[in-house]
Short mmCIF file of C-alpha atoms in Angstrom, two decimals:
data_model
loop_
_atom_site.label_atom_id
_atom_site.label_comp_id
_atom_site.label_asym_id
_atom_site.label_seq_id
_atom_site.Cartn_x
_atom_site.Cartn_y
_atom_site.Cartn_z
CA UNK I 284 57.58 14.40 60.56
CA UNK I 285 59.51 17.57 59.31
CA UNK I 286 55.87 19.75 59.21
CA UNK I 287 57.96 22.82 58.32
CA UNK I 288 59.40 21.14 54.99
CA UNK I 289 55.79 19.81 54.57
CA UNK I 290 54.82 23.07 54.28
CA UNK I 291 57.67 24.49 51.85
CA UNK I 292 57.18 21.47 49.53
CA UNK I 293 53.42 22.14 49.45
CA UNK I 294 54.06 25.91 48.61
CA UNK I 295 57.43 25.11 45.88
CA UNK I 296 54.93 22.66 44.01
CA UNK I 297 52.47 25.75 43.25
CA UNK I 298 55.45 28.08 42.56
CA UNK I 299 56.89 25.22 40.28
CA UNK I 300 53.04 24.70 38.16
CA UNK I 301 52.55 28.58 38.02
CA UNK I 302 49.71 28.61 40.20
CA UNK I 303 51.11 30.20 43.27
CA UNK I 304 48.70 32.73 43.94
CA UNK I 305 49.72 36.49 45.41
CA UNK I 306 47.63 39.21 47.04
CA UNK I 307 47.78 42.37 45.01
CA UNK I 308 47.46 45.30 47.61
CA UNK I 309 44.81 47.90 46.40
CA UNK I 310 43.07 50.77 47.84
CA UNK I 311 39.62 51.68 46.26
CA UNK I 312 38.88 55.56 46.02
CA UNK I 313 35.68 56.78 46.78
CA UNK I 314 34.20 58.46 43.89
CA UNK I 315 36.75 57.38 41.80
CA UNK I 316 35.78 53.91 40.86
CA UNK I 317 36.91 51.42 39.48
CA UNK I 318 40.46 53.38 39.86
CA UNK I 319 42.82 52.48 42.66
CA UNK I 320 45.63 52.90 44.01
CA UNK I 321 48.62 49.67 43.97
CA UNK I 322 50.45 49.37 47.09
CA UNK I 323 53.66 48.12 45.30
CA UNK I 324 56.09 45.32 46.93
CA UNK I 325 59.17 48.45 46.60
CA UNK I 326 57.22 50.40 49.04
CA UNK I 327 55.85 52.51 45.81
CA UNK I 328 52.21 53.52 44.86
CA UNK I 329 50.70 53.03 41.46
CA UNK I 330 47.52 54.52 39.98
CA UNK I 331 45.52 51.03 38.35
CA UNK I 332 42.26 50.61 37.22
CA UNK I 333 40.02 47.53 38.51
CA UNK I 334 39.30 44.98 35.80
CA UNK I 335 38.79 42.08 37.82
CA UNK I 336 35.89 43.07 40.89
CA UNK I 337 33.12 41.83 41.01
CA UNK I 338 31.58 45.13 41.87
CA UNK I 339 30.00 44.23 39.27
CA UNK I 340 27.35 47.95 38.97
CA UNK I 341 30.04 50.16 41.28
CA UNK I 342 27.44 50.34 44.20
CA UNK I 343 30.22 49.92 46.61
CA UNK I 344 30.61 53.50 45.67
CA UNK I 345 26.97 54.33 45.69
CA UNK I 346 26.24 57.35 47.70
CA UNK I 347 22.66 55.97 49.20
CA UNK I 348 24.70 52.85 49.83
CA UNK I 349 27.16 54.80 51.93
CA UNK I 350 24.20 57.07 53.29
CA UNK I 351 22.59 53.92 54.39
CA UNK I 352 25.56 53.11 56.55
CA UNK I 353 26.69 56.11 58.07
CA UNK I 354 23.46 56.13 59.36
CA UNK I 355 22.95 52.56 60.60
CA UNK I 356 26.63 52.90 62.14
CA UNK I 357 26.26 55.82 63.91
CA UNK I 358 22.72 54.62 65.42
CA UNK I 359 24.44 51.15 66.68
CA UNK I 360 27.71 51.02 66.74
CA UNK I 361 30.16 48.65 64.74
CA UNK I 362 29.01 44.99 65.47
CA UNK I 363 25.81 42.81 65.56
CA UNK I 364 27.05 41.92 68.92
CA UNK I 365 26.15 38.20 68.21
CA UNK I 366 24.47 35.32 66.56
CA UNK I 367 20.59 35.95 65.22
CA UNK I 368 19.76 33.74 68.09
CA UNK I 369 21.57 36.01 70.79
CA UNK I 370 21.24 39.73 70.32
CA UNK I 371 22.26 39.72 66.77
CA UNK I 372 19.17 40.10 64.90
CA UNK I 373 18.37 43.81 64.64
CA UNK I 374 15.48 46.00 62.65
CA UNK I 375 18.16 46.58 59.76
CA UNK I 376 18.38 42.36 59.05
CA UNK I 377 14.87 41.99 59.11
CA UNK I 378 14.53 44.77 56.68
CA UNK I 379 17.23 43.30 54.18
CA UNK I 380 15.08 39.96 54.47
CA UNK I 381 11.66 41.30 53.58
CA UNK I 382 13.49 43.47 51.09
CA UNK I 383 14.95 40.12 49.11
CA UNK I 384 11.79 38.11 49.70
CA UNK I 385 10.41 41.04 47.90
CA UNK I 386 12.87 40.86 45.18
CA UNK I 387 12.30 37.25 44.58
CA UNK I 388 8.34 37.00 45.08
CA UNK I 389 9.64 34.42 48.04
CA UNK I 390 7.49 34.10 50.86
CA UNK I 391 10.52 34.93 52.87
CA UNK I 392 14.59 35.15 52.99
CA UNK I 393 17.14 34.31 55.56
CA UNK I 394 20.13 36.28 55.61
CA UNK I 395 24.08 34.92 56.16
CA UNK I 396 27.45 36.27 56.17
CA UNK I 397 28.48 35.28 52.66
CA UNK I 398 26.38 33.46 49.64
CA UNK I 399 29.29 30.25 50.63
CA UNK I 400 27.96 29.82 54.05
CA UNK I 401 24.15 29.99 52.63
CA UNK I 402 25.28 27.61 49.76
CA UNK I 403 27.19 25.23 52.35
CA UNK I 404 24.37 25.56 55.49
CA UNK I 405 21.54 25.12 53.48
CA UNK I 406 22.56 22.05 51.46
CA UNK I 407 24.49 20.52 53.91
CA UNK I 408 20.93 20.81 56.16
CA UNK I 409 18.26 19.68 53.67
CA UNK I 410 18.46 15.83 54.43
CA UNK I 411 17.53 16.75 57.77
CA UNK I 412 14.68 17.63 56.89
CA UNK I 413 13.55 15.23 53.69
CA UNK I 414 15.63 11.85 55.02
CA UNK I 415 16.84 10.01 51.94
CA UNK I 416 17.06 12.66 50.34
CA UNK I 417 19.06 12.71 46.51
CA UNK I 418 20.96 15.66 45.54
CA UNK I 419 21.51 16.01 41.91
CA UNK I 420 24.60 18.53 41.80
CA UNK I 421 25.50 20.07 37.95
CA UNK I 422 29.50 19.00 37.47
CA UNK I 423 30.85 23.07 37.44
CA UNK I 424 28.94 24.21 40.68
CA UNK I 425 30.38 26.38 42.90
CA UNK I 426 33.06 25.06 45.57
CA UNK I 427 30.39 26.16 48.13
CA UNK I 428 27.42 23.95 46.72
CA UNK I 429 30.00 20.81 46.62
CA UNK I 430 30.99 21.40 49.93
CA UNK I 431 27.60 21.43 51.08
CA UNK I 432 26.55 17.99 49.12
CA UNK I 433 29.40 16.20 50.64
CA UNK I 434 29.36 17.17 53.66
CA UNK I 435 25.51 16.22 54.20
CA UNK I 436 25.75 13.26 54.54
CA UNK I 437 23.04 11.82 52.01
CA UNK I 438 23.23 10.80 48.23
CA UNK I 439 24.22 12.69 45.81
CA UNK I 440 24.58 12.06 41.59
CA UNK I 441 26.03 14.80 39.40
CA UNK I 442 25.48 15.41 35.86
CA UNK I 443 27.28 16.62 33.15
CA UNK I 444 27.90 19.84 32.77
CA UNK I 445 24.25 21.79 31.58
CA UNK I 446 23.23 18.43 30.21
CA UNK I 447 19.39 17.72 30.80
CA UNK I 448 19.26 14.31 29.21
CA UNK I 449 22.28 13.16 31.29
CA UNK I 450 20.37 14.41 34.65
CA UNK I 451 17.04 12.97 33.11
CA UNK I 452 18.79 9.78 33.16
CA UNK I 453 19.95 9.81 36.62
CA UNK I 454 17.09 10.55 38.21
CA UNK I 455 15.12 7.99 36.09
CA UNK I 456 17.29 5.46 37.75
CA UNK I 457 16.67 6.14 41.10
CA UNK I 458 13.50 5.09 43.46
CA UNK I 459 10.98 7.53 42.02
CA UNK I 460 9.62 7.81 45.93
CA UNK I 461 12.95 9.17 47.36
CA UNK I 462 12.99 13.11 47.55
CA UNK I 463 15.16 14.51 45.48
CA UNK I 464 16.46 18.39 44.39
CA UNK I 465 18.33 19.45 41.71
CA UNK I 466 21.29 22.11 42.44
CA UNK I 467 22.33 24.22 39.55
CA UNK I 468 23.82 27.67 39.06
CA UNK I 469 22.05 30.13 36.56
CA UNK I 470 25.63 31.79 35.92
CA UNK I 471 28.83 30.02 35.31
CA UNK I 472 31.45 32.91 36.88
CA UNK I 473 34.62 31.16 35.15
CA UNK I 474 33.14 30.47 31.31
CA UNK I 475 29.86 33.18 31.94
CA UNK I 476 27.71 30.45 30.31
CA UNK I 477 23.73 30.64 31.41
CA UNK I 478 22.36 27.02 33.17
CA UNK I 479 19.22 25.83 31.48
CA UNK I 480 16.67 26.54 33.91
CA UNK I 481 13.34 25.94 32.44
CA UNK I 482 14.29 22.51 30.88
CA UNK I 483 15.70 22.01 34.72
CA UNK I 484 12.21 22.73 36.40
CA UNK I 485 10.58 20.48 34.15
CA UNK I 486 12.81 17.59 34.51
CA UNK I 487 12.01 18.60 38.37
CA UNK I 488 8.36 18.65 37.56
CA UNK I 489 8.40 15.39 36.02
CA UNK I 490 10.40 13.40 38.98
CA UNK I 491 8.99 15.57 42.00
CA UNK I 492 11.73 16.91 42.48
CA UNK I 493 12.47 20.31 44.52
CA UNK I 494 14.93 22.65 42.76
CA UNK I 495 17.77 24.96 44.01
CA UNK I 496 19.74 27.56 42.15
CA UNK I 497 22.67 29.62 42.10
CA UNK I 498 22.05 33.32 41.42
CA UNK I 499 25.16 35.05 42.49
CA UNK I 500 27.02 36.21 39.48
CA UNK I 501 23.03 37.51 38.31
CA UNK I 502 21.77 38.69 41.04
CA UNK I 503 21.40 42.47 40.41
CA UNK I 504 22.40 42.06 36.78
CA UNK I 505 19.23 40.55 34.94
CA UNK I 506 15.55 40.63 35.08
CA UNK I 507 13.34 43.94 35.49
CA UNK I 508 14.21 44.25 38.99
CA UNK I 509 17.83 42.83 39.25
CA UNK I 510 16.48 39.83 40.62
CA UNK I 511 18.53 37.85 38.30
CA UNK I 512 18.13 34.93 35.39
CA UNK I 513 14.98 33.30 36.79
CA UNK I 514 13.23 36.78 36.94
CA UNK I 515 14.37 38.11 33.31
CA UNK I 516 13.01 34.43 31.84
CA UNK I 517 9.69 34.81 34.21
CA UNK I 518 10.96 31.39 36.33
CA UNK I 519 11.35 32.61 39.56
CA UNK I 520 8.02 30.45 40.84
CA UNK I 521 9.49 27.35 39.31
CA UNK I 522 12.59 27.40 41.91
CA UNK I 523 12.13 26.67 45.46
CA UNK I 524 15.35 28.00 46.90
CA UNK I 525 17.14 30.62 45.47
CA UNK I 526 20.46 31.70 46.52
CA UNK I 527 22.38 34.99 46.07
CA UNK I 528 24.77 37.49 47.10
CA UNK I 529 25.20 40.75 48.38
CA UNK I 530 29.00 40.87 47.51
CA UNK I 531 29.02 41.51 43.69
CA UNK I 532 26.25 43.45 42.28
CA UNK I 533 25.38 44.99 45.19
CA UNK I 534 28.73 45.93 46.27
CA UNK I 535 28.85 45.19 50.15
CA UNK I 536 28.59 41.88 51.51
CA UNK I 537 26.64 38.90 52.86
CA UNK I 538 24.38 36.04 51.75
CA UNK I 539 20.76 34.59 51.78
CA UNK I 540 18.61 31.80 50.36
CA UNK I 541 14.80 33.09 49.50
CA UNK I 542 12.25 30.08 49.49
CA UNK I 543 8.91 29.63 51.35
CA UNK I 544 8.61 30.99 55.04
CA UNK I 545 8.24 27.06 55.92
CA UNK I 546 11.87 26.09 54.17
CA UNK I 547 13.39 29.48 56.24
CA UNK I 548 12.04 28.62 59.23
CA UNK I 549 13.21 25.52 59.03
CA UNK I 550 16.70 26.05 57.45
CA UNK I 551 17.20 28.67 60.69
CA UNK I 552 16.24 26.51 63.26
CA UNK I 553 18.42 23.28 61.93
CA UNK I 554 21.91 24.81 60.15
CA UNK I 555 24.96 25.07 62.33
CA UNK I 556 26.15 27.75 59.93
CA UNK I 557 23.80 30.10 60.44
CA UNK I 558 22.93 29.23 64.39
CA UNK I 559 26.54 29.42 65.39
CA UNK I 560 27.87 32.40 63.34
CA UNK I 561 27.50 35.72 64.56
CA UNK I 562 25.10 38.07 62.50
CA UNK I 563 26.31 40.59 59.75
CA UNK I 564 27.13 44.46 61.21
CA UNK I 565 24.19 46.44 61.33
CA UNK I 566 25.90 49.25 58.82
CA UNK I 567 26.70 45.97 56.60
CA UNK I 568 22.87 44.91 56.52
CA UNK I 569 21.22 48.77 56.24
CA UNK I 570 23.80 49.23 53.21
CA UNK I 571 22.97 45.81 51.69
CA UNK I 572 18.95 46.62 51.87
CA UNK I 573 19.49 50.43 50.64
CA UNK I 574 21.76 48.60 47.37
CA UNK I 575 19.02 46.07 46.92
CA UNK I 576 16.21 48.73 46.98
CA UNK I 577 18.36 51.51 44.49
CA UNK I 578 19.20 48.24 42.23
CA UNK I 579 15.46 47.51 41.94
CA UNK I 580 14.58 50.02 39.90
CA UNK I 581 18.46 51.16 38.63
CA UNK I 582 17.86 49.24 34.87
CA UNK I 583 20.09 52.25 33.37
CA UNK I 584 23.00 50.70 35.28
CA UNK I 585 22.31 46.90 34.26
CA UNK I 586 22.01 48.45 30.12
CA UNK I 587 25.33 50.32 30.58
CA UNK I 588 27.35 47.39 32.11
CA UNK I 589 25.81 45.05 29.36
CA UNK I 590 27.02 47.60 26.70
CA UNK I 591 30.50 47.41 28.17
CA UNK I 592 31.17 43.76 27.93
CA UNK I 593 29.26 43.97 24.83
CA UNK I 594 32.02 46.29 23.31
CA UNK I 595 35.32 44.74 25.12
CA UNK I 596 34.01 41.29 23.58
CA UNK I 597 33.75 42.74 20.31
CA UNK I 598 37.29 44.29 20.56
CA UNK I 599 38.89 41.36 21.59
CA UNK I 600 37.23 38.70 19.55
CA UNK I 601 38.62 41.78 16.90
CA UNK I 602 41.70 40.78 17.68
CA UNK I 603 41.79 37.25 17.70
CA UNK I 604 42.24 36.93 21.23
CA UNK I 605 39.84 33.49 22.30
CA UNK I 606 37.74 34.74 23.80
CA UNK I 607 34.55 32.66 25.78
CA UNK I 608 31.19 33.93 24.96
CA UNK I 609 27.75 32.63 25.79
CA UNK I 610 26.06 36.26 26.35
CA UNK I 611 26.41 37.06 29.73
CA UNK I 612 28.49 39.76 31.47
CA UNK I 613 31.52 38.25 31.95
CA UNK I 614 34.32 38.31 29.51
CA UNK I 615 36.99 35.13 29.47
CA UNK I 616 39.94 35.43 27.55
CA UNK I 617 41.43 31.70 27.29
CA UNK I 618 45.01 31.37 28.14
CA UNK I 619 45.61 27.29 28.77
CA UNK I 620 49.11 28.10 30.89
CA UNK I 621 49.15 29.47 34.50
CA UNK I 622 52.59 30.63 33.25
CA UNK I 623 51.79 32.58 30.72
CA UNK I 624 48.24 33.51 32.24
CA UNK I 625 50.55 34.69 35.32
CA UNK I 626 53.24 36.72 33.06
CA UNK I 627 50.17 38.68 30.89
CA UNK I 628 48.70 39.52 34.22
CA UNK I 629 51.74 40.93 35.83
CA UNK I 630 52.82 43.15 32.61
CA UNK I 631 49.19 44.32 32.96
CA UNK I 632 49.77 45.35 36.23
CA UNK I 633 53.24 46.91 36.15
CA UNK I 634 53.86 47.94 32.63
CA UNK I 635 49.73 49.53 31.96
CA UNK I 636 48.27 49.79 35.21
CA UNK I 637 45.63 47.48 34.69
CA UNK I 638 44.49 44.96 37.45
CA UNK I 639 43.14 41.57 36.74
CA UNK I 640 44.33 38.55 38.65
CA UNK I 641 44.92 35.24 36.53
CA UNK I 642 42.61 32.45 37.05
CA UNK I 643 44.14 29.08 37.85
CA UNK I 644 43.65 25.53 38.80
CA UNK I 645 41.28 24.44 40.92
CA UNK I 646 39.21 27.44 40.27
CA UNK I 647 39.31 26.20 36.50
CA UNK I 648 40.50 22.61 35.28
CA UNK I 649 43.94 22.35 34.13
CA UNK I 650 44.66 23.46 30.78
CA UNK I 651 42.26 26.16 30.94
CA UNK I 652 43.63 28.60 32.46
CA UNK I 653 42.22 32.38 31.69
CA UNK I 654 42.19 36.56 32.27
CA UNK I 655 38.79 37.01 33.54
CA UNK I 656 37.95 40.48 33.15
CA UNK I 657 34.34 42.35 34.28
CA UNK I 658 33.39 45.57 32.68
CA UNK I 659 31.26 47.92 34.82
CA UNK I 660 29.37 50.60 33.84
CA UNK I 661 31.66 53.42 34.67
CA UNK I 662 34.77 51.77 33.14
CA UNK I 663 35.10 54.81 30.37
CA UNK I 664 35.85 54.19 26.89
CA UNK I 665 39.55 55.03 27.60
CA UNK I 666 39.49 52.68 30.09
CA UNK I 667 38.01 49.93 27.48
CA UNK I 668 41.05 50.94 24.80
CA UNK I 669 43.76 51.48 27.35
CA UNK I 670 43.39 47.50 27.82
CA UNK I 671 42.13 46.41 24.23
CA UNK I 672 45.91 47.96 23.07
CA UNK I 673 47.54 46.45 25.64
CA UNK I 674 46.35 42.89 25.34
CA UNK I 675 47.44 43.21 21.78
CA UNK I 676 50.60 44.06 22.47
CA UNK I 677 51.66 41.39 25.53
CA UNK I 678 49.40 38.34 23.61
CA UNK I 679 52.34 38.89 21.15
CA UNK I 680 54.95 39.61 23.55
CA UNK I 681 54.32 36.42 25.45
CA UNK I 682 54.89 34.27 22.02
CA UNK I 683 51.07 32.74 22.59
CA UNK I 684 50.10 31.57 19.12
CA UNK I 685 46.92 32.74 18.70
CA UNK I 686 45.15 30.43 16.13
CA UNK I 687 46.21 27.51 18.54
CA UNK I 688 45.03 29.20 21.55
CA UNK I 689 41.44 29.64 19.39
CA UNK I 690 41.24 26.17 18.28
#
């Protein structure tokens, strides 16, 4: 076999659908975000602004955050120095646990490198524990919570999209002794559309069944304390395992499921992807725990960011641009080619210095291909009309007709 024409025809086919994806190389500035600096491909620099992080409150920026690290990195040095088994649990993961147990009103939390691993490890592990178990997986789950429902091994039945009744039906059909969990996100990322989570934990109640949920894109956005969805619609007891980030919201990085000390202990001692992966940095973990604590009690930040995507949605939708709306933070605009998605994105970058990357298959199904942009609380009102004006001007330059694309 020729593997080296393998490989080109692989790479022409995404060049040929539009869907070839390139790294744009930024530098964030401290103090200055969510402005950067563009690292063109003629060797030039270009000032941008960030509309596509998902720093989602700026506390990559946050001066306790950065406090919090200087500190931890001076005292230890730059690595863990190895798995939480061997040498790589220190005093600054243990804090970040207790501190999002705390969050959650979990009994405990069990910190990994990224929210994938803990969505991967942790499903992927469960029918160790319950044998026979039945995972019922929502259709638009993360790639991470797939992953981890294939590759365990036991049953699995997904439902429709946010559809109660379909999952009702499902479960009704299978042996009401086999455990079963449901596995459902509380935030959509691509459409920001909210999961259904009470009607969830009583379809759960009714069938016995143990539920897990998604709260990366809300962790740190809703509920009193940042704690996310569950918290702001008083749910949190109803979910056994919740899972979240520390790489949006709060601005550094790392992931962690909070559940009972039992389903920790137990998720530790069995999941190859937290045994065999070597422990976050110190400086990572002490900045993590000083976001999650300033985030706690920061509701100024989660009222400003709302306001934001409150007023670009309003601009746009002013406009006639389609865009998708179901109330959350995250503002859509539907585009339906990754050609023309591609070409509005690149004019955005070159032509206005604004930054967000187009959003392609597989991410999103064919057809539906979108600008996904994130307002944060310090993107200024300049900032907001500096892109409203240009998005008018290159939805019309790009010969999109705009009552089709709103149909």
């Amino acid at each position: 076999m020729n593997y080296s024409a393998a490989i080109d025809a692989a790479l022409n086919q995404l060049h040929i659908e539009g869907r070839y994806r390139t790294f744009i190389d930024i530098e964030r500035q401290k103090d200055h975000f969510p402005k950067a600096v563009w690292n063109r491909p003629d060797g030039q620099t270009q000032d941008i602004v960030v509309w596509c992080g998902n720093d989602y409150l700026g506390m990559g920026q946050n001066p306790a955050v950065l406090a919090a690290m200087h500190e931890a990195l001076d005292a230890t040095g730059a690595g863990s120095g190895g798995t939480r088994n061997i040498s790589g649990t220190t005093a600054y993961h243990k804090r970040l646990e207790v501190s999002l147990a705390d969050l959650h009103g979990k009994e405990a939390a069990l910190l990994f490198t990224s929210a994938y691993i803990a969505n991967d490890a942790t499903l992927s592990t469960l029918p160790k524990l319950f044998p026979g178990l039945i995972i019922y997986s929502d259709a638009l789950n993360h790639a991470s919570m797939i992953e981890g429902v294939r590759r365990n091994g036991g049953a699995k039945r997904i439902f429709r999209h946010n559809d109660v009744a379909h999952l009702r039906e499902l479960m009704a059909a299978d042996d009401p002794a086999a455990p079963k969990l449901i596995a459902f996100e509380s935030i959509y990322s691509m459409d920001g559309d909210f999961g259904p989570i009470k009607e969830i934990c009583d379809v759960a109640d009714e069938f016995g069944a143990l539920t897990y949920i998604d709260e990366v894109h809300a962790v740190g956005m809703y509920g009193p304390r940042g704690a996310g969805v569950a918290e702001r619609d008083g749910l949190m007891h109803r979910i056994d395992i919740i899972n979240g980030t520390l790489a949006k919201a709060y601005g550094v990085m790392g992931g962690y499921i909070a559940a009972s000390a039992k389903m920790c202990d137990a998720i530790r001692s069995y999941a190859p992807g937290f045994i065999f992966t070597t422990s976050l940095p110190p400086a990572v973990a002490a900045g993590a725990a000083a976001s999650v604590e300033y985030v706690k009690t920061a509701q100024y930040l989660r009222d400003k960011q709302q306001e934001n995507a409150s007023i670009l949605k309003m601009r746009l939708r002013g406009l006639g641009l389609p865009i998708i709306d179901h109330g959350s933070h995250i503002v859509p605009v539907h585009v339906g080619d990754p050609k023309h998605c591609k070409a509005i994105s690149d004019m955005l970058l070159t032509e206005h210095g604004i930054y967000v990357q187009p959003i392609n298959f597989p991410t999103v199904p064919r057809g539906t291909e979108r600008l996904r942009f994130t307002p944060s609380p310090v993107h200024d009102p300049k900032m907001i009309d500096r892109l409203v004006r240009a998005m008018d001007g290159l939805w019309s330059h790009c010969a999109l007709n705009r009552a089709e694309m709103s149909a």
